[in-house]
Amino acid sequence: MLHTLRNIVVRGISGIVFPRVCVCCGMEVTERERQICTFCMVERFTEANPERTLFSATDVQPEGVWAQHALWQYDKGGTLQDLLHKLKYEHLARVGVQLGRRLGQSVREHGTIYQMIDDGRPGVILVPVPLHYLKQVKRGFNQAFMIARGVSEVLDIPICDIKDVVRRRNTRSQTGFSLEQRQNNIRGAFRVNNPGAVAEKLAVVVDDVFTTGATSFELAGELTGAGALGVIILTVAQA
């Protein structure tokens, strides 16, 4: 009883000294809402794939990519860009998990893609786009992995081991590159160390932003080359 009372008092004081506010709008949030309020999560951003098509960005996809789905439209200079920047560079790892849960719910609402995933069980694996180990040490975590954790919670799909699929080259940021430059920059960047983790499975690639697809497609090629039956690409944003 005393322990419970102490916890209540500590949480109350903490809420006064460090109020829980939405990282998007600054409004107070409940503990259940975590770091993004319900309004921002549901109403603030524009859906990237409201028609629930198989490919939200383009109809032209590499062989082996079965579908590509993004949650929201990227808003350069806007709130979503700021949110994803905070996720990556201000160590707000829990934001990634919350965004992943919303992405997973969006997949559940997409009948065709969810059916693909459901039909593939138990041979479905989540593959967060890996960071080079130097970049991961510097940043402290991989934002794609945190997003994948949220997706995993909602869709009940396991995440591949961090050592199974790796980024073997510490590539430059793709920001500001043309499509050709992006493709050249990312070529050969990934390696499947453990083909058994993806062979004969549907690999669901997870990342924060889909821009030209150069990164996701390069990884997809490595996965299918290692024996994956097909690839679905899921991202929070689509630029």
PDB file of C-alpha atoms in Angstrom:
ATOM      1  CA  MET A   1       0.000   0.000   0.000  1.00  0.00           C
ATOM      2  CA  LEU A   2       2.815   2.397   0.948  1.00  0.00           C
ATOM      3  CA  HIS A   3       4.753   1.464  -2.199  1.00  0.00           C
ATOM      4  CA  THR A   4       1.695   2.170  -4.377  1.00  0.00           C
ATOM      5  CA  LEU A   5       1.077   5.520  -2.672  1.00  0.00           C
ATOM      6  CA  ARG A   6       4.729   6.473  -3.166  1.00  0.00           C
ATOM      7  CA  ASN A   7       4.493   5.669  -6.891  1.00  0.00           C
ATOM      8  CA  ILE A   8       1.381   7.831  -7.245  1.00  0.00           C
ATOM      9  CA  VAL A   9       3.088  10.758  -5.516  1.00  0.00           C
ATOM     10  CA  VAL A  10       6.252  10.394  -7.634  1.00  0.00           C
ATOM     11  CA  ARG A  11       4.218  10.300 -10.860  1.00  0.00           C
ATOM     12  CA  GLY A  12       2.244  13.348  -9.739  1.00  0.00           C
ATOM     13  CA  ILE A  13       5.357  15.376  -8.959  1.00  0.00           C
ATOM     14  CA  SER A  14       7.005  14.236 -12.177  1.00  0.00           C
ATOM     15  CA  GLY A  15       3.959  15.370 -14.141  1.00  0.00           C
ATOM     16  CA  ILE A  16       4.282  18.859 -12.657  1.00  0.00           C
ATOM     17  CA  VAL A  17       8.042  19.194 -13.092  1.00  0.00           C
ATOM     18  CA  PHE A  18       8.199  17.376 -16.456  1.00  0.00           C
ATOM     19  CA  PRO A  19       4.702  17.670 -17.983  1.00  0.00           C
ATOM     20  CA  ARG A  20       3.824  15.101 -20.638  1.00  0.00           C
ATOM     21  CA  VAL A  21       3.174  17.010 -23.825  1.00  0.00           C
ATOM     22  CA  CYS A  22       2.668  16.011 -27.433  1.00  0.00           C
ATOM     23  CA  VAL A  23       5.912  16.378 -29.402  1.00  0.00           C
ATOM     24  CA  CYS A  24       3.870  17.644 -32.369  1.00  0.00           C
ATOM     25  CA  CYS A  25       1.499  20.247 -30.929  1.00  0.00           C
ATOM     26  CA  GLY A  26       2.700  20.784 -27.354  1.00  0.00           C
ATOM     27  CA  MET A  27      -0.673  19.920 -25.805  1.00  0.00           C
ATOM     28  CA  GLU A  28      -0.756  17.781 -22.675  1.00  0.00           C
ATOM     29  CA  VAL A  29      -1.137  14.062 -23.334  1.00  0.00           C
ATOM     30  CA  THR A  30      -2.336  11.185 -21.205  1.00  0.00           C
ATOM     31  CA  GLU A  31       0.070   8.420 -20.261  1.00  0.00           C
ATOM     32  CA  ARG A  32      -1.762   6.116 -22.666  1.00  0.00           C
ATOM     33  CA  GLU A  33      -1.164   8.509 -25.540  1.00  0.00           C
ATOM     34  CA  ARG A  34       2.568   8.441 -24.923  1.00  0.00           C
ATOM     35  CA  GLN A  35       4.403  11.196 -26.816  1.00  0.00           C
ATOM     36  CA  ILE A  36       1.971  12.012 -29.623  1.00  0.00           C
ATOM     37  CA  CYS A  37      -1.604  13.021 -28.825  1.00  0.00           C
ATOM     38  CA  THR A  38      -4.595  11.267 -30.354  1.00  0.00           C
ATOM     39  CA  PHE A  39      -5.565  14.299 -32.439  1.00  0.00           C
ATOM     40  CA  CYS A  40      -2.141  14.569 -34.079  1.00  0.00           C
ATOM     41  CA  MET A  41      -1.941  10.829 -34.641  1.00  0.00           C
ATOM     42  CA  VAL A  42      -5.363  10.628 -36.296  1.00  0.00           C
ATOM     43  CA  GLU A  43      -6.119  14.050 -37.764  1.00  0.00           C
ATOM     44  CA  ARG A  44      -2.992  16.161 -38.265  1.00  0.00           C
ATOM     45  CA  PHE A  45      -1.300  14.441 -41.203  1.00  0.00           C
ATOM     46  CA  THR A  46      -2.421  13.656 -44.755  1.00  0.00           C
ATOM     47  CA  GLU A  47      -2.831  10.007 -45.703  1.00  0.00           C
ATOM     48  CA  ALA A  48      -0.398   8.850 -48.370  1.00  0.00           C
ATOM     49  CA  ASN A  49      -2.559   5.991 -49.622  1.00  0.00           C
ATOM     50  CA  PRO A  50      -6.245   6.759 -48.995  1.00  0.00           C
ATOM     51  CA  GLU A  51      -7.349   4.621 -51.951  1.00  0.00           C
ATOM     52  CA  ARG A  52      -5.529   1.624 -50.481  1.00  0.00           C
ATOM     53  CA  THR A  53      -3.686   0.860 -53.719  1.00  0.00           C
ATOM     54  CA  LEU A  54      -0.876  -1.699 -53.791  1.00  0.00           C
ATOM     55  CA  PHE A  55       1.731   0.969 -54.513  1.00  0.00           C
ATOM     56  CA  SER A  56       1.174   4.338 -52.898  1.00  0.00           C
ATOM     57  CA  ALA A  57       4.154   6.020 -54.591  1.00  0.00           C
ATOM     58  CA  THR A  58       4.280   4.633 -58.116  1.00  0.00           C
ATOM     59  CA  ASP A  59       3.015   1.758 -60.227  1.00  0.00           C
ATOM     60  CA  VAL A  60       6.555   0.936 -61.373  1.00  0.00           C
ATOM     61  CA  GLN A  61       8.282  -1.371 -58.916  1.00  0.00           C
ATOM     62  CA  PRO A  62      11.276  -3.725 -59.188  1.00  0.00           C
ATOM     63  CA  GLU A  63      10.641  -7.412 -59.643  1.00  0.00           C
ATOM     64  CA  GLY A  64       9.959  -9.104 -56.340  1.00  0.00           C
ATOM     65  CA  VAL A  65       8.375  -6.075 -54.660  1.00  0.00           C
ATOM     66  CA  TRP A  66       4.746  -7.045 -54.127  1.00  0.00           C
ATOM     67  CA  ALA A  67       3.521  -3.836 -52.518  1.00  0.00           C
ATOM     68  CA  GLN A  68       4.642  -0.477 -51.144  1.00  0.00           C
ATOM     69  CA  HIS A  69       2.551   1.384 -48.599  1.00  0.00           C
ATOM     70  CA  ALA A  70       3.182   4.649 -46.735  1.00  0.00           C
ATOM     71  CA  LEU A  71       1.147   6.025 -43.855  1.00  0.00           C
ATOM     72  CA  TRP A  72       1.356   9.811 -44.424  1.00  0.00           C
ATOM     73  CA  GLN A  73       2.458  12.308 -47.052  1.00  0.00           C
ATOM     74  CA  TYR A  74       5.785  13.930 -46.189  1.00  0.00           C
ATOM     75  CA  ASP A  75       5.493  17.677 -45.572  1.00  0.00           C
ATOM     76  CA  LYS A  76       8.874  19.246 -46.292  1.00  0.00           C
ATOM     77  CA  GLY A  77       9.458  21.958 -43.704  1.00  0.00           C
ATOM     78  CA  GLY A  78       6.327  20.918 -41.808  1.00  0.00           C
ATOM     79  CA  THR A  79       5.285  19.099 -38.656  1.00  0.00           C
ATOM     80  CA  LEU A  80       5.885  15.564 -39.936  1.00  0.00           C
ATOM     81  CA  GLN A  81       9.398  16.378 -41.108  1.00  0.00           C
ATOM     82  CA  ASP A  82      10.099  17.905 -37.696  1.00  0.00           C
ATOM     83  CA  LEU A  83       8.682  14.839 -35.941  1.00  0.00           C
ATOM     84  CA  LEU A  84      10.838  12.424 -37.944  1.00  0.00           C
ATOM     85  CA  HIS A  85      13.879  14.627 -37.359  1.00  0.00           C
ATOM     86  CA  LYS A  86      13.239  14.470 -33.599  1.00  0.00           C
ATOM     87  CA  LEU A  87      12.882  10.705 -33.817  1.00  0.00           C
ATOM     88  CA  LYS A  88      16.260  10.323 -35.518  1.00  0.00           C
ATOM     89  CA  TYR A  89      18.370  13.017 -33.880  1.00  0.00           C
ATOM     90  CA  GLU A  90      16.806  13.824 -30.502  1.00  0.00           C
ATOM     91  CA  HIS A  91      16.691  10.243 -29.207  1.00  0.00           C
ATOM     92  CA  LEU A  92      12.892  10.014 -29.078  1.00  0.00           C
ATOM     93  CA  ALA A  93      12.923   6.279 -29.664  1.00  0.00           C
ATOM     94  CA  ARG A  94       9.449   5.755 -28.177  1.00  0.00           C
ATOM     95  CA  VAL A  95       8.008   8.026 -30.870  1.00  0.00           C
ATOM     96  CA  GLY A  96       9.214   5.459 -33.398  1.00  0.00           C
ATOM     97  CA  VAL A  97       7.332   2.670 -31.649  1.00  0.00           C
ATOM     98  CA  GLN A  98       4.147   4.756 -31.526  1.00  0.00           C
ATOM     99  CA  LEU A  99       4.447   5.626 -35.225  1.00  0.00           C
ATOM    100  CA  GLY A 100       5.026   1.953 -35.959  1.00  0.00           C
ATOM    101  CA  ARG A 101       1.819   0.996 -34.181  1.00  0.00           C
ATOM    102  CA  ARG A 102      -0.112   3.515 -36.295  1.00  0.00           C
ATOM    103  CA  LEU A 103       1.562   2.179 -39.449  1.00  0.00           C
ATOM    104  CA  GLY A 104       0.610  -1.350 -38.434  1.00  0.00           C
ATOM    105  CA  GLN A 105      -3.003  -0.275 -37.916  1.00  0.00           C
ATOM    106  CA  SER A 106      -2.957   1.319 -41.371  1.00  0.00           C
ATOM    107  CA  VAL A 107      -1.843  -2.002 -42.849  1.00  0.00           C
ATOM    108  CA  ARG A 108      -4.714  -3.746 -41.059  1.00  0.00           C
ATOM    109  CA  GLU A 109      -7.063  -1.283 -42.755  1.00  0.00           C
ATOM    110  CA  HIS A 110      -5.515  -2.063 -46.155  1.00  0.00           C
ATOM    111  CA  GLY A 111      -7.355  -5.271 -46.979  1.00  0.00           C
ATOM    112  CA  THR A 112      -5.135  -6.467 -49.826  1.00  0.00           C
ATOM    113  CA  ILE A 113      -1.745  -5.971 -48.194  1.00  0.00           C
ATOM    114  CA  TYR A 114      -2.957  -7.318 -44.871  1.00  0.00           C
ATOM    115  CA  GLN A 115      -4.293 -10.391 -46.657  1.00  0.00           C
ATOM    116  CA  MET A 116      -0.889 -10.931 -48.296  1.00  0.00           C
ATOM    117  CA  ILE A 117       0.736 -10.834 -44.877  1.00  0.00           C
ATOM    118  CA  ASP A 118      -1.914 -13.012 -43.258  1.00  0.00           C
ATOM    119  CA  ASP A 119      -1.695 -15.592 -46.046  1.00  0.00           C
ATOM    120  CA  GLY A 120       2.077 -15.746 -45.629  1.00  0.00           C
ATOM    121  CA  ARG A 121       2.096 -16.625 -41.929  1.00  0.00           C
ATOM    122  CA  PRO A 122       4.215 -17.958 -40.315  1.00  0.00           C
ATOM    123  CA  GLY A 123       6.716 -17.246 -43.087  1.00  0.00           C
ATOM    124  CA  VAL A 124       6.707 -13.442 -42.729  1.00  0.00           C
ATOM    125  CA  ILE A 125       9.600 -11.423 -41.307  1.00  0.00           C
ATOM    126  CA  LEU A 126      10.043  -7.702 -40.601  1.00  0.00           C
ATOM    127  CA  VAL A 127      13.306  -6.242 -41.907  1.00  0.00           C
ATOM    128  CA  PRO A 128      14.060  -2.721 -40.611  1.00  0.00           C
ATOM    129  CA  VAL A 129      16.362  -0.895 -43.032  1.00  0.00           C
ATOM    130  CA  PRO A 130      19.693  -1.352 -41.212  1.00  0.00           C
ATOM    131  CA  LEU A 131      22.079   1.426 -40.219  1.00  0.00           C
ATOM    132  CA  HIS A 132      25.828   1.058 -40.540  1.00  0.00           C
ATOM    133  CA  TYR A 133      27.177   0.126 -37.122  1.00  0.00           C
ATOM    134  CA  LEU A 134      29.188   3.366 -36.826  1.00  0.00           C
ATOM    135  CA  LYS A 135      26.092   5.445 -37.458  1.00  0.00           C
ATOM    136  CA  GLN A 136      24.046   3.325 -35.053  1.00  0.00           C
ATOM    137  CA  VAL A 137      26.640   3.761 -32.302  1.00  0.00           C
ATOM    138  CA  LYS A 138      26.637   7.524 -32.865  1.00  0.00           C
ATOM    139  CA  ARG A 139      22.839   7.817 -32.953  1.00  0.00           C
ATOM    140  CA  GLY A 140      22.214   5.270 -30.221  1.00  0.00           C
ATOM    141  CA  PHE A 141      19.471   3.361 -32.028  1.00  0.00           C
ATOM    142  CA  ASN A 142      18.026   2.607 -35.443  1.00  0.00           C
ATOM    143  CA  GLN A 143      14.806   4.542 -36.027  1.00  0.00           C
ATOM    144  CA  ALA A 144      13.622   1.932 -38.550  1.00  0.00           C
ATOM    145  CA  PHE A 145      13.950  -0.770 -35.883  1.00  0.00           C
ATOM    146  CA  MET A 146      11.851   1.255 -33.423  1.00  0.00           C
ATOM    147  CA  ILE A 147       9.151   1.709 -36.069  1.00  0.00           C
ATOM    148  CA  ALA A 148       9.322  -2.028 -36.808  1.00  0.00           C
ATOM    149  CA  ARG A 149       8.773  -2.757 -33.090  1.00  0.00           C
ATOM    150  CA  GLY A 150       5.469  -0.910 -33.237  1.00  0.00           C
ATOM    151  CA  VAL A 151       4.455  -2.673 -36.451  1.00  0.00           C
ATOM    152  CA  SER A 152       5.371  -6.004 -34.870  1.00  0.00           C
ATOM    153  CA  GLU A 153       3.125  -5.326 -31.865  1.00  0.00           C
ATOM    154  CA  VAL A 154       0.097  -4.689 -34.072  1.00  0.00           C
ATOM    155  CA  LEU A 155       0.622  -7.272 -36.817  1.00  0.00           C
ATOM    156  CA  ASP A 156       2.296  -9.964 -34.674  1.00  0.00           C
ATOM    157  CA  ILE A 157       5.244 -10.411 -37.041  1.00  0.00           C
ATOM    158  CA  PRO A 158       8.762 -11.175 -35.760  1.00  0.00           C
ATOM    159  CA  ILE A 159      11.675  -8.841 -36.502  1.00  0.00           C
ATOM    160  CA  CYS A 160      14.822 -10.307 -38.004  1.00  0.00           C
ATOM    161  CA  ASP A 161      17.964 -10.311 -35.879  1.00  0.00           C
ATOM    162  CA  ILE A 162      20.158  -7.244 -36.204  1.00  0.00           C
ATOM    163  CA  LYS A 163      23.019  -9.474 -37.440  1.00  0.00           C
ATOM    164  CA  ASP A 164      20.960 -11.218 -40.129  1.00  0.00           C
ATOM    165  CA  VAL A 165      20.742  -8.249 -42.501  1.00  0.00           C
ATOM    166  CA  VAL A 166      23.340  -5.487 -42.260  1.00  0.00           C
ATOM    167  CA  ARG A 167      24.490  -2.300 -43.939  1.00  0.00           C
ATOM    168  CA  ARG A 168      28.091  -3.012 -44.830  1.00  0.00           C
ATOM    169  CA  ARG A 169      28.928   0.434 -46.203  1.00  0.00           C
ATOM    170  CA  ASN A 170      28.575   3.685 -44.272  1.00  0.00           C
ATOM    171  CA  THR A 171      26.845   5.563 -47.084  1.00  0.00           C
ATOM    172  CA  ARG A 172      26.379   9.312 -47.278  1.00  0.00           C
ATOM    173  CA  SER A 173      22.965  10.827 -46.564  1.00  0.00           C
ATOM    174  CA  GLN A 174      20.662  10.612 -49.586  1.00  0.00           C
ATOM    175  CA  THR A 175      19.255  14.107 -48.942  1.00  0.00           C
ATOM    176  CA  GLY A 176      19.619  16.376 -51.956  1.00  0.00           C
ATOM    177  CA  PHE A 177      20.713  13.589 -54.318  1.00  0.00           C
ATOM    178  CA  SER A 178      19.099  12.896 -57.679  1.00  0.00           C
ATOM    179  CA  LEU A 179      17.651   9.444 -58.311  1.00  0.00           C
ATOM    180  CA  GLU A 180      20.770   8.342 -60.156  1.00  0.00           C
ATOM    181  CA  GLN A 181      23.014   9.670 -57.384  1.00  0.00           C
ATOM    182  CA  ARG A 182      20.898   7.902 -54.768  1.00  0.00           C
ATOM    183  CA  GLN A 183      21.144   4.613 -56.644  1.00  0.00           C
ATOM    184  CA  ASN A 184      24.920   4.924 -57.020  1.00  0.00           C
ATOM    185  CA  ASN A 185      25.334   5.926 -53.371  1.00  0.00           C
ATOM    186  CA  ILE A 186      23.374   2.969 -52.011  1.00  0.00           C
ATOM    187  CA  ARG A 187      24.488   0.282 -54.485  1.00  0.00           C
ATOM    188  CA  GLY A 188      25.970  -2.718 -52.680  1.00  0.00           C
ATOM    189  CA  ALA A 189      25.340  -1.180 -49.261  1.00  0.00           C
ATOM    190  CA  PHE A 190      23.438  -4.148 -47.795  1.00  0.00           C
ATOM    191  CA  ARG A 191      24.277  -7.769 -47.140  1.00  0.00           C
ATOM    192  CA  VAL A 192      22.188 -10.702 -45.939  1.00  0.00           C
ATOM    193  CA  ASN A 193      24.460 -12.498 -43.496  1.00  0.00           C
ATOM    194  CA  ASN A 194      21.910 -15.186 -42.701  1.00  0.00           C
ATOM    195  CA  PRO A 195      19.932 -16.214 -45.796  1.00  0.00           C
ATOM    196  CA  GLY A 196      17.985 -18.688 -43.681  1.00  0.00           C
ATOM    197  CA  ALA A 197      16.307 -15.774 -41.905  1.00  0.00           C
ATOM    198  CA  VAL A 198      14.587 -14.638 -45.122  1.00  0.00           C
ATOM    199  CA  ALA A 199      14.632 -17.621 -47.491  1.00  0.00           C
ATOM    200  CA  GLU A 200      11.152 -18.757 -48.560  1.00  0.00           C
ATOM    201  CA  LYS A 201       9.603 -15.910 -46.549  1.00  0.00           C
ATOM    202  CA  LEU A 202       7.745 -12.704 -47.273  1.00  0.00           C
ATOM    203  CA  ALA A 203      10.092  -9.921 -46.166  1.00  0.00           C
ATOM    204  CA  VAL A 204       8.421  -6.717 -44.935  1.00  0.00           C
ATOM    205  CA  VAL A 205      10.915  -3.862 -45.184  1.00  0.00           C
ATOM    206  CA  VAL A 206      10.288  -1.035 -42.694  1.00  0.00           C
ATOM    207  CA  ASP A 207      11.706   2.504 -42.829  1.00  0.00           C
ATOM    208  CA  ASP A 208      10.810   6.076 -41.880  1.00  0.00           C
ATOM    209  CA  VAL A 209      10.558   7.778 -45.307  1.00  0.00           C
ATOM    210  CA  PHE A 210      10.056   6.534 -48.875  1.00  0.00           C
ATOM    211  CA  THR A 211      11.415   9.111 -51.338  1.00  0.00           C
ATOM    212  CA  THR A 212      12.637   7.641 -54.627  1.00  0.00           C
ATOM    213  CA  GLY A 213      12.731   4.090 -53.338  1.00  0.00           C
ATOM    214  CA  ALA A 214      16.471   3.731 -54.034  1.00  0.00           C
ATOM    215  CA  THR A 215      17.289   2.487 -50.511  1.00  0.00           C
ATOM    216  CA  SER A 216      14.274   0.207 -50.124  1.00  0.00           C
ATOM    217  CA  PHE A 217      14.687  -1.264 -53.611  1.00  0.00           C
ATOM    218  CA  GLU A 218      18.393  -1.943 -53.087  1.00  0.00           C
ATOM    219  CA  LEU A 219      17.585  -3.808 -49.873  1.00  0.00           C
ATOM    220  CA  ALA A 220      14.685  -5.615 -51.559  1.00  0.00           C
ATOM    221  CA  GLY A 221      17.058  -6.860 -54.253  1.00  0.00           C
ATOM    222  CA  GLU A 222      19.406  -8.296 -51.635  1.00  0.00           C
ATOM    223  CA  LEU A 223      16.519  -9.992 -49.834  1.00  0.00           C
ATOM    224  CA  THR A 224      15.080 -11.629 -52.954  1.00  0.00           C
ATOM    225  CA  GLY A 225      18.605 -12.595 -54.010  1.00  0.00           C
ATOM    226  CA  ALA A 226      18.917 -14.381 -50.663  1.00  0.00           C
ATOM    227  CA  GLY A 227      15.749 -16.345 -51.330  1.00  0.00           C
ATOM    228  CA  ALA A 228      12.885 -14.185 -50.046  1.00  0.00           C
ATOM    229  CA  LEU A 229       9.641 -15.018 -51.845  1.00  0.00           C
ATOM    230  CA  GLY A 230       8.722 -11.354 -52.127  1.00  0.00           C
ATOM    231  CA  VAL A 231       9.033  -7.962 -50.451  1.00  0.00           C
ATOM    232  CA  ILE A 232       6.505  -5.477 -49.066  1.00  0.00           C
ATOM    233  CA  ILE A 233       7.773  -1.987 -48.225  1.00  0.00           C
ATOM    234  CA  LEU A 234       6.197  -0.062 -45.343  1.00  0.00           C
ATOM    235  CA  THR A 235       7.129   3.497 -44.323  1.00  0.00           C
ATOM    236  CA  VAL A 236       5.718   6.189 -42.078  1.00  0.00           C
ATOM    237  CA  ALA A 237       6.079   8.906 -44.731  1.00  0.00           C
ATOM    238  CA  GLN A 238       6.187   9.220 -48.485  1.00  0.00           C
ATOM    239  CA  ALA A 239       7.978  12.171 -50.050  1.00  0.00           C
TER     240      ALA A 239
END
